[in-house]
Amino acid sequence: MKALYVDRQTWQHRLPPRLKLIVLVTVSVAVFLLDRPLPLAIAALAGAACYFSAGMGLREALRRLIPALVTIVAVALFTLLFQSAAEAVTALLRLTALMLFAGAVTATVSITQFMDEITLAATPLEKAGLARAADIGLASALVVRFVPEILGRYEAISQAQAARGVRPRALATLMPLIILTLRDADSIAAAIDARGFRQP
Amino acid sequence: MDIRFNGAGARFAGRQVLEPLSLTLGERRIGIIGLNGSGKTTFARMINGQVPPTPGSVSVGGLDTVKDGRQVLGRVGFIFQNPQNQIILPIVKDDIAFGLKHRGLSKAETAAATEAVLARLGIAHLAERRAHELSGGELQLAALAAVLVTGPDWLILDEPTNQLDLKNRKRVAETIAALDQRLIVISHDLALVEDFERVLLFHEGRLAADDTPGKAIAHYREIAGA
Amino acid sequence: MKTRDLVLTALFAAIIVVLGVIPPVQLGFIPVPIHAQSLGVMLAGVILGAKRGALAVLLFLLLAAIGLPVLSGGRGGLGVFVAPPAGYLVGFVPAAYVAGLVSERLVRAGQSGGRQIAGFFVAAALGGIVIDHLLGIVWLAQSTGMGFSKAFLGDLAFVPGDVLKAAIAALAARAVMVGYPLLPQRV
């Protein structure tokens, strides 16, 4: 899996990740408090300025925006149809501003930086005995490690069914996929414990 | 450093899967053979404390596998049957380094130890590779590196050449033979254990032979009718 | 948490990611795609139970949030959590929890196959449809200003698809229960 983080050194990359996350939360709240087009348009422009200077190149930047823009435009059309033009413009600007700010943060905060922030956020939980911060990192790594294995298994099951002349169907593929994958849990857990990865 | 079984057996769901036995393992190369389901993997798993003994006790270098479980894990490295389920981080070198995490080493020391073990097994080129892209032989060697880096006294290998082609079998066998650690190898590949010092044969949950490789293997052939 | 539970949670999160590789179906008239990922969420609850199921979904969303392209269609990042359909996404966590909780109460080992499937279906539908759609509608209405009644009407378009998914989830959960039981039993 290739992360959406963009490995460059723009001015936004140099800002502390925590600051960027705080700004994003503040912006998210602010755009819902604002309901006039002018301040929202300014927010959207500021978002665009951040997003397009986050170092990903124009082409990649536009490619990432398309799925989000499709939903935003659909919402705006829906609003235009059933409500007023002013409300449609407000919804369009508000959502666009949010998407742009969020996209900029995603492109400029690395997976490692995110994990550090998550570990920090998990510290109170750890002190309360509810979760272990190190486990969050281990679990995340396990997902990234085993997604390609499960995809490979999915393809193998589909092929095996095709070889037997069965047209691959959702349920017939899903059941062996889940059972075989979950059965691995025992041996993976045994390996983790045998290597002493987790503190008692 | 010896491994001692003191009247130790194993029980699962109320059934005695391994009859109690007493023995001391001190040789450098020990093989374990037997049919599927004979109890050999259970026996091996009792050594690093994965399966607690009922009844009896098991110790490694004087450390009890139940009471001193964590220290025993540090002394005994275990290579499981499915190497793909042992590499648990996406990148090979990260996985190897992860085993050193609780050792209090600096980043540079961890990197140096990781590089050293990869070089020693002749797989330095795999350091940056993704685990799911490795072949069976490469996975087996990477799993071995991940365990070796922690510096165990004993190494238990469960069917290390099981899923490998002839060429990789030879490579893994040679790599294993060159290790300084004391080895316990469970194998259906009898050629792998035939020059070992001692071979244990398990049959139907009992230790059926504890002998030189020649005699134990001969007994095994009788049991299997082959 | 035992290591095995941690691994089960992570493996299920990975299954949910894999289910998202199947491309989502876009319906023209409402801005929410139909995808097999929500099937994975129902499955997490009914197969792993409330706690592990909800944690698996939470882990999956965490990876999406930090910018891994784990959502259907290779999407990810923080943007998806502020977009109009974000309520459906965040609602996945309580959805899996409720589906798990209901399964733990309704389904037992000794029951007939039909009753188990029915129990799993009710659980998957309560979590994956009632709870998830409720949160989806609230956020859709709030974030776009389209109002609850219109958001609700738009949402109805997705109910038939999700009923079908709940049925698939129920059949799969029963098969997994027979092959590899994991659901914590409650009396």
XYZ file of C-alpha atoms in Angstrom:
613
model
C 0.000 0.000 0.000
C 1.366 3.358 -1.006
C 0.499 6.083 1.468
C -1.128 9.336 0.384
C 1.691 11.209 2.133
C 3.873 13.136 -0.303
C 7.556 12.851 0.508
C 8.704 16.418 -0.198
C 9.888 19.358 1.845
C 7.402 22.179 1.336
C 6.727 24.877 3.950
C 3.705 22.836 5.049
C 5.812 19.712 5.608
C 8.025 21.708 7.952
C 5.107 22.771 10.186
C 4.655 20.583 13.270
C 2.111 17.822 12.551
C 0.169 18.571 15.708
C -0.307 22.196 14.632
C -1.657 21.043 11.270
C -4.125 18.687 12.907
C -5.294 21.410 15.298
C -5.754 23.841 12.392
C -7.780 21.224 10.511
C -10.085 20.641 13.466
C -10.525 24.395 13.925
C -11.314 24.885 10.239
C -13.830 22.011 10.313
C -15.728 23.669 13.142
C -15.427 27.168 11.666
C -16.876 26.365 8.228
C -20.006 24.987 9.822
C -20.421 28.123 11.929
C -20.051 30.355 8.875
C -23.069 30.406 6.582
C -22.423 33.340 4.279
C -20.794 32.771 0.881
C -18.014 35.395 1.152
C -16.148 34.067 4.235
C -16.705 30.524 2.968
C -15.243 31.469 -0.401
C -12.195 32.899 1.382
C -11.866 29.648 3.364
C -12.101 27.602 0.164
C -9.448 29.765 -1.493
C -7.156 29.408 1.525
C -7.759 25.645 1.412
C -6.905 25.573 -2.287
C -3.717 27.554 -1.637
C -2.614 25.002 0.981
C -3.698 21.987 -1.031
C -2.011 22.964 -4.270
C 1.224 23.954 -2.521
C 1.483 20.657 -0.610
C 4.009 19.338 -3.122
C 2.069 16.636 -4.939
C 2.066 18.178 -8.413
C -0.992 19.490 -10.242
C -1.918 16.234 -11.943
C -1.824 14.093 -8.771
C -3.588 16.858 -6.836
C -6.477 16.905 -9.319
C -6.631 13.115 -9.511
C -7.097 12.880 -5.745
C -9.811 15.536 -5.765
C -12.073 13.890 -8.335
C -13.963 11.379 -6.121
C -14.532 14.072 -3.484
C -15.582 16.668 -6.047
C -18.098 14.275 -7.563
C -19.909 13.914 -4.246
C -19.669 17.626 -3.482
C -21.101 18.630 -6.853
C -23.843 16.024 -6.472
C -24.757 17.478 -3.090
C -24.753 21.013 -4.505
C -27.032 19.972 -7.393
C -29.318 18.170 -4.972
C -29.496 21.317 -2.805
C -30.064 23.525 -5.858
C -32.895 21.291 -6.971
C -34.716 21.119 -3.654
C -33.623 24.280 -1.885
C -32.170 27.597 -3.033
C -29.206 28.628 -5.126
C -27.703 30.432 -2.123
C -27.811 27.266 -0.056
C -26.307 25.270 -2.903
C -23.380 27.703 -3.114
C -22.891 27.603 0.663
C -22.821 23.780 0.714
C -20.448 23.692 -2.250
C -17.965 26.148 -0.743
C -18.104 24.704 2.745
C -17.449 21.126 1.670
C -14.805 22.132 -0.848
C -12.898 24.109 1.798
C -12.970 21.118 4.138
C -11.798 18.656 1.508
C -8.911 20.896 0.497
C -7.624 21.472 4.036
C -7.950 17.783 4.885
C -6.186 16.807 1.652
C -3.309 19.171 2.438
C -2.829 17.688 5.921
C -2.962 14.143 4.546
C -0.286 14.963 1.977
C 2.065 16.598 4.475
C 1.878 14.430 7.612
C 3.797 11.153 7.288
C 2.607 7.790 8.592
C 5.342 7.896 11.252
C 4.252 11.359 12.403
C 0.653 10.221 12.554
C 1.641 7.150 14.578
C 3.528 9.398 17.018
C 0.453 11.611 17.449
C -1.766 8.552 17.904
C 0.620 7.082 20.466
C 0.539 10.391 22.330
C -3.256 10.509 22.144
C -3.386 6.924 23.434
C -1.252 7.719 26.505
C -4.223 8.693 28.712
C -5.949 5.458 27.640
C -2.802 3.519 28.507
C -2.597 5.166 31.928
C -6.221 4.236 32.538
C -5.330 0.656 31.588
C -7.715 0.630 28.597
C -5.293 0.198 25.718
C -1.600 -0.116 25.005
C -0.137 2.448 22.649
C 2.437 -0.029 21.298
C -0.392 -2.400 20.367
C -1.908 0.197 18.046
C 1.352 0.377 16.104
C 1.700 -3.409 16.022
C -1.903 -3.897 14.867
C -1.508 -1.262 12.120
C 1.683 -2.924 10.880
C -0.069 -6.306 10.829
C -2.823 -4.934 8.595
C -0.330 -3.501 6.103
C 1.629 -6.772 6.223
C -1.322 -9.089 5.625
C -3.473 -7.197 3.099
C -1.343 -8.427 0.154
C -1.411 -12.004 1.533
C -5.213 -11.947 1.799
C -5.536 -10.440 -1.688
C -3.326 -13.252 -2.998
C -5.493 -15.772 -1.219
C -8.642 -14.186 -2.675
C -7.216 -14.582 -6.165
C -6.165 -18.187 -5.456
C -9.671 -19.078 -4.224
C -11.316 -17.467 -7.258
C -8.959 -19.361 -9.559
C -9.527 -22.674 -7.763
C -13.270 -22.216 -8.189
C -12.897 -21.289 -11.826
C -10.763 -24.431 -12.334
C -13.574 -26.552 -10.901
C -15.994 -24.925 -13.293
C -17.756 -22.954 -10.560
C -18.396 -19.324 -11.381
C -16.849 -17.376 -8.478
C -19.656 -15.976 -6.347
C -19.442 -13.553 -3.459
C -20.441 -15.992 -0.723
C -18.516 -18.996 -2.028
C -15.344 -16.921 -2.177
C -15.919 -15.043 1.045
C -16.357 -18.020 3.369
C -13.074 -19.814 2.655
C -11.299 -16.454 2.519
C -12.425 -15.523 6.026
C -11.940 -18.961 7.569
C -8.458 -19.471 6.107
C -7.381 -15.963 7.088
C -8.638 -16.157 10.658
C -7.072 -19.599 11.116
C -3.700 -17.936 10.575
C -4.331 -15.887 13.718
C -3.111 -18.693 15.952
C 0.235 -19.140 14.258
C 0.802 -15.390 13.892
C 0.000 -14.866 17.573
C 2.317 -17.739 18.521
C 5.137 -16.139 16.510
C 4.559 -12.743 18.135
C 4.577 -14.250 21.620
C 7.580 -16.503 20.929
C 9.625 -13.508 19.833
C 8.608 -11.518 22.895
C 7.198 -8.575 20.934
C 4.656 -7.659 23.551
C 5.603 -6.754 27.096
C 3.625 -8.772 29.658
C 22.006 -24.529 29.283
C 20.456 -28.009 29.277
C 16.765 -28.626 28.695
C 15.155 -30.857 31.316
C 11.757 -32.577 31.179
C 10.738 -33.724 34.666
C 7.787 -36.062 34.287
C 6.370 -33.536 31.839
C 3.360 -34.302 29.631
C 0.792 -32.220 27.770
C -2.969 -32.147 27.926
C -5.454 -30.496 25.555
C -9.172 -30.318 26.259
C -8.936 -33.086 28.868
C -6.986 -35.440 26.607
C -3.368 -36.401 27.295
C -1.710 -35.629 23.948
C 1.780 -36.303 25.238
C 2.462 -38.914 27.929
C 4.693 -37.672 30.767
C 8.413 -38.180 30.096
C 11.712 -37.319 31.754
C 14.887 -36.550 29.820
C 17.751 -34.095 29.524
C 18.731 -32.509 26.214
C 22.289 -31.210 26.046
C 23.602 -32.165 22.613
C 24.340 -29.600 19.908
C 22.172 -31.247 17.241
C 18.955 -33.057 18.114
C 16.367 -34.295 15.650
C 12.695 -35.030 16.308
C 10.810 -37.370 13.981
C 7.442 -39.111 13.909
C 4.161 -39.346 12.029
C 1.750 -36.408 11.807
C -0.075 -36.012 15.112
C 2.486 -38.076 17.037
C 3.149 -35.300 19.577
C 6.459 -34.022 18.245
C 5.359 -30.414 17.733
C 3.702 -30.404 21.160
C 6.979 -31.621 22.673
C 8.891 -28.836 20.924
C 6.374 -26.203 21.992
C 6.768 -27.262 25.607
C 10.429 -26.264 25.470
C 9.759 -22.547 24.938
C 6.744 -22.530 27.221
C 4.073 -22.201 24.531
C 2.497 -25.374 25.861
C 2.597 -25.552 29.664
C 3.352 -29.013 31.039
C 0.539 -30.977 32.745
C 1.737 -32.757 34.743
C 5.417 -32.161 35.533
C 7.778 -29.333 34.678
C 10.196 -28.257 31.958
C 13.296 -26.125 32.471
C 15.866 -24.517 30.204
C 19.227 -23.744 31.810
C 17.539 -23.990 35.207
C 14.734 -21.571 34.251
C 11.211 -22.927 34.588
C 9.166 -22.516 31.382
C 6.083 -21.471 33.332
C 7.492 -19.311 36.139
C 10.313 -17.725 34.134
C 8.440 -17.763 30.821
C 9.861 -14.492 29.540
C 13.498 -15.388 30.186
C 12.965 -18.788 28.588
C 11.656 -17.063 25.449
C 14.924 -15.126 25.318
C 16.966 -18.358 25.502
C 14.963 -20.432 23.042
C 14.268 -19.224 19.508
C 11.435 -20.932 17.651
C 10.981 -21.110 13.884
C 7.426 -22.160 13.084
C 6.138 -24.212 10.186
C 4.620 -21.341 8.185
C 7.370 -18.802 7.647
C 4.886 -16.401 6.035
C 3.058 -16.056 9.347
C 6.244 -15.246 11.248
C 7.316 -12.145 9.422
C 4.777 -9.829 10.922
C 5.998 -6.417 9.842
C 5.741 -5.411 6.177
C 9.463 -4.829 5.503
C 12.074 -7.529 6.249
C 14.592 -5.339 8.065
C 11.872 -3.686 10.171
C 10.649 -7.109 11.208
C 14.118 -8.185 12.286
C 14.753 -4.903 14.111
C 11.402 -5.171 15.882
C 12.635 -8.225 17.788
C 15.290 -6.001 19.391
C 12.834 -3.327 20.433
C 12.754 -4.108 24.125
C 16.538 -4.563 24.415
C 17.276 -0.896 25.014
C 19.574 -0.632 21.974
C 20.136 2.625 20.098
C 18.856 3.016 16.546
C 22.377 2.601 15.171
C 23.032 -0.550 17.233
C 19.729 -2.053 16.115
C 20.512 -1.295 12.465
C 24.006 -2.772 12.819
C 22.715 -5.979 14.433
C 20.049 -6.317 11.724
C 22.588 -5.854 8.935
C 24.986 -8.308 10.567
C 22.458 -11.119 10.838
C 21.245 -10.610 7.263
C 24.827 -10.686 5.994
C 25.603 -13.803 8.009
C 22.745 -15.691 6.363
C 23.692 -14.305 2.950
C 20.429 -12.420 2.489
C 21.576 -8.798 2.828
C 19.780 -8.076 -0.451
C 16.419 -8.869 1.171
C 16.647 -6.082 3.779
C 14.360 -3.608 2.041
C 12.039 -6.167 0.474
C 8.371 -6.577 1.341
C 7.643 -9.821 3.138
C 4.811 -10.823 0.805
C 7.116 -10.654 -2.215
C 9.584 -13.221 -0.868
C 9.808 -16.820 -2.090
C 9.462 -19.764 0.302
C 13.218 -20.168 0.737
C 13.734 -16.434 1.243
C 10.924 -16.326 3.801
C 12.434 -19.221 5.736
C 15.829 -17.505 5.875
C 14.272 -14.163 6.836
C 12.322 -15.856 9.650
C 15.569 -17.479 10.792
C 17.324 -14.091 10.772
C 14.523 -12.530 12.818
C 14.977 -15.163 15.520
C 18.789 -15.329 15.393
C 19.168 -11.579 15.886
C 17.899 -11.923 19.456
C 20.824 -14.265 20.247
C 19.137 -17.379 21.665
C 21.144 -20.348 23.089
C 18.772 -22.870 21.570
C 16.981 -22.841 18.262
C 13.955 -25.011 17.559
C 13.000 -25.424 13.916
C 9.643 -26.981 13.031
C 9.814 -28.506 9.536
C 12.274 -25.944 8.174
C 12.526 -27.502 4.715
C 8.934 -28.646 4.369
C 7.698 -26.316 1.642
C 10.978 -25.850 -0.190
C 12.304 -27.070 -3.526
C 15.520 -29.117 -3.648
C 17.791 -26.156 -4.184
C 16.335 -24.164 -1.282
C 16.295 -27.288 0.889
C 20.036 -27.576 0.419
C 20.570 -23.897 1.096
C 18.506 -23.906 4.305
C 20.111 -27.170 5.474
C 23.609 -25.739 4.960
C 22.694 -22.507 6.709
C 21.283 -24.408 9.674
C 24.321 -26.700 9.860
C 26.646 -23.698 10.125
C 24.861 -22.151 13.129
C 26.609 -21.917 16.528
C 23.340 -22.408 18.414
C 22.218 -25.720 19.808
C 19.538 -26.988 17.476
C 16.397 -29.038 17.814
C 14.964 -29.826 14.399
C 11.557 -31.384 13.809
C 11.528 -32.868 10.339
C 9.931 -35.287 7.921
C 13.007 -34.711 5.788
C 15.068 -37.529 7.347
C 18.221 -36.544 5.446
C 18.261 -33.352 7.504
C 18.696 -35.185 10.828
C 20.721 -38.249 9.803
C 24.092 -36.830 10.891
C 22.759 -35.356 14.162
C 23.983 -36.535 17.572
C 20.627 -37.691 18.856
C 17.165 -38.313 17.421
C 13.878 -38.585 19.346
C 11.053 -40.560 17.757
C 7.479 -39.852 18.841
C 4.581 -42.203 18.227
C 0.967 -41.848 19.378
C 1.801 -39.316 22.065
C 4.753 -41.262 23.491
C 8.506 -41.101 23.185
C 9.074 -44.294 21.152
C 12.842 -44.021 20.668
C 15.682 -41.854 21.952
C 18.741 -42.998 20.086
C 21.339 -42.436 17.404
C 19.880 -41.227 14.100
C 20.445 -44.618 12.410
C 18.514 -46.606 15.019
C 15.733 -44.050 15.531
C 15.157 -43.702 11.785
C 15.097 -47.509 11.367
C 12.483 -47.745 14.124
C 10.488 -44.981 12.452
C 10.464 -46.885 9.150
C 9.105 -49.960 10.952
C 6.303 -47.953 12.561
C 5.378 -46.256 9.315
C 5.516 -49.556 7.444
C 7.727 -47.971 4.821
C -5.969 -7.984 25.279
C -4.505 -11.342 24.364
C -2.123 -11.479 21.401
C -4.561 -13.731 19.544
C -7.355 -11.156 19.905
C -5.016 -8.423 18.692
C -4.104 -10.529 15.656
C -7.737 -11.440 14.908
C -8.662 -7.765 15.055
C -5.841 -6.822 12.680
C -6.592 -9.657 10.262
C -10.237 -8.653 10.089
C -9.298 -5.043 9.450
C -7.170 -6.393 6.585
C -10.154 -8.396 5.252
C -12.236 -5.189 5.258
C -9.479 -3.465 3.261
C -9.418 -6.328 0.754
C -13.209 -6.195 0.319
C -12.792 -2.557 -0.667
C -10.706 -3.576 -3.653
C -13.960 -4.574 -5.343
C -14.856 -1.311 -7.097
C -17.789 0.609 -5.581
C -20.998 1.094 -7.510
C -22.013 4.743 -7.852
C -25.692 5.526 -7.965
C -26.308 8.813 -9.753
C -28.899 10.475 -7.577
C -27.297 10.368 -4.129
C -23.699 11.033 -3.214
C -22.925 7.726 -1.490
C -21.222 4.783 -3.197
C -22.344 1.171 -2.610
C -19.411 -1.034 -1.734
C -18.555 -4.412 -0.272
C -16.614 -2.703 2.494
C -19.813 -2.209 4.499
C -20.345 -5.963 4.144
C -16.942 -6.407 5.797
C -18.073 -4.199 8.670
C -21.182 -6.310 9.287
C -19.030 -9.440 9.093
C -16.538 -8.061 11.631
C -19.332 -7.629 14.172
C -21.144 -10.905 13.624
C -17.992 -13.030 13.375
C -15.685 -11.470 15.973
C -18.318 -10.166 18.390
C -18.884 -6.634 19.695
C -15.516 -5.682 21.134
C -13.089 -7.185 18.643
C -15.420 -6.363 15.739
C -15.642 -2.677 16.643
C -11.872 -2.528 17.235
C -11.211 -4.075 13.815
C -13.347 -1.366 12.183
C -11.721 1.342 14.299
C -8.286 0.137 13.218
C -9.406 0.165 9.594
C -10.678 3.751 9.909
C -7.489 4.788 11.712
C -5.407 3.575 8.783
C -7.697 5.461 6.404
C -7.348 8.622 8.498
C -3.563 8.583 8.482
C -3.542 8.507 4.705
C -3.357 4.866 3.679
C -5.553 4.177 0.648
C -7.562 1.462 2.412
C -11.055 2.677 1.565
C -12.838 1.328 -1.490
C -11.475 2.808 -4.684
C -8.095 3.452 -3.059
C -9.339 6.465 -1.085
C -8.101 7.560 2.295
C -6.909 10.604 4.189
C -8.744 12.970 6.492
C -10.961 14.347 3.740
C -13.231 11.316 3.768
C -14.094 12.053 7.392
C -15.526 15.477 6.552
C -17.162 14.598 3.221
C -20.975 14.315 2.987
C -21.057 10.491 3.405
C -18.678 10.572 6.415
C -21.484 9.624 8.814
C -21.791 6.226 7.159
C -18.048 5.736 7.531
C -17.801 6.747 11.195
C -21.033 4.839 11.828
C -19.203 1.641 10.896
C -17.735 1.448 14.411
C -21.023 1.434 16.362
C -22.520 -0.665 13.548
C -19.991 -3.456 14.092
C -20.373 -3.121 17.850
C -24.160 -3.444 17.749
C -24.040 -6.278 15.193
C -21.628 -8.106 17.507
C -23.617 -7.424 20.649
C -26.874 -8.643 19.090
C -25.171 -11.772 17.675
C -23.712 -12.587 21.070
C -27.230 -12.453 22.539
C -29.198 -14.130 19.754
C -26.920 -16.829 18.391
C -25.854 -19.893 20.363
C -23.955 -23.024 19.416
C -26.781 -25.518 19.979
C -29.402 -23.781 17.828
C -30.637 -24.963 14.441
C -28.866 -23.540 11.396
C -31.948 -21.563 10.378
C -32.218 -19.858 13.746
C -28.528 -18.993 13.746
C -28.770 -17.462 10.271
C -31.865 -15.512 11.312
C -30.074 -14.268 14.423
C -27.044 -13.172 12.429
C -29.295 -11.443 9.890
C -31.111 -9.439 12.562
C -27.763 -8.506 14.116
C -26.178 -7.446 10.815
C -29.284 -5.481 9.813
C -29.595 -3.693 13.167
C -25.932 -2.678 13.165
C -25.178 -2.298 9.489
C -28.481 -0.735 8.428
C -30.313 0.861 11.371
C -27.306 2.214 13.302
C -25.040 3.003 10.356
C -27.754 4.639 8.260
C -28.963 6.677 11.223
C -25.514 8.222 11.669
C -25.154 8.558 7.910
C -28.429 10.454 7.593
C -27.663 12.780 10.518
C -24.294 13.821 9.079
C -25.596 14.033 5.510
C -28.442 16.304 6.634
C -26.212 18.448 8.852
C -23.196 18.820 6.582
C -25.100 19.647 3.418
C -28.052 21.445 4.929
C -30.423 19.320 2.868
C -32.587 18.506 5.897
C -33.489 15.205 7.481
C -36.464 14.258 5.359
C -34.564 14.580 2.091
C -31.504 12.872 3.510
C -33.748 10.056 4.685
C -35.383 9.723 1.267
C -32.009 9.626 -0.413
C -30.793 7.044 2.095
C -33.658 4.687 1.242
C -31.989 3.993 -2.099
C -29.245 2.117 -0.234
C -31.446 0.052 2.034
C -32.164 -2.765 -0.476
C -28.447 -3.202 -1.207
C -27.622 -3.298 2.474
C -30.398 -5.801 3.211
C -28.779 -8.037 0.616
C -25.401 -7.512 2.312
C -26.879 -8.360 5.722
C -28.196 -11.609 4.225
C -24.772 -12.464 2.779
C -23.168 -11.564 6.116
C -25.597 -13.854 7.970
C -24.878 -16.841 5.703
C -21.119 -16.269 5.869
C -21.155 -15.801 9.646
C -23.014 -19.068 10.146
C -20.520 -20.898 7.881
C -17.567 -19.400 9.745
C -19.179 -20.303 13.076
C -19.353 -23.933 11.963
C -15.812 -23.944 10.549
C -14.015 -21.783 13.100
C -16.088 -20.509 16.014
C -14.918 -17.199 17.459
C -18.019 -15.502 18.790
C -17.924 -15.097 22.556
C -20.827 -17.047 24.005
C -23.195 -15.313 26.374
C -25.852 -17.060 28.392
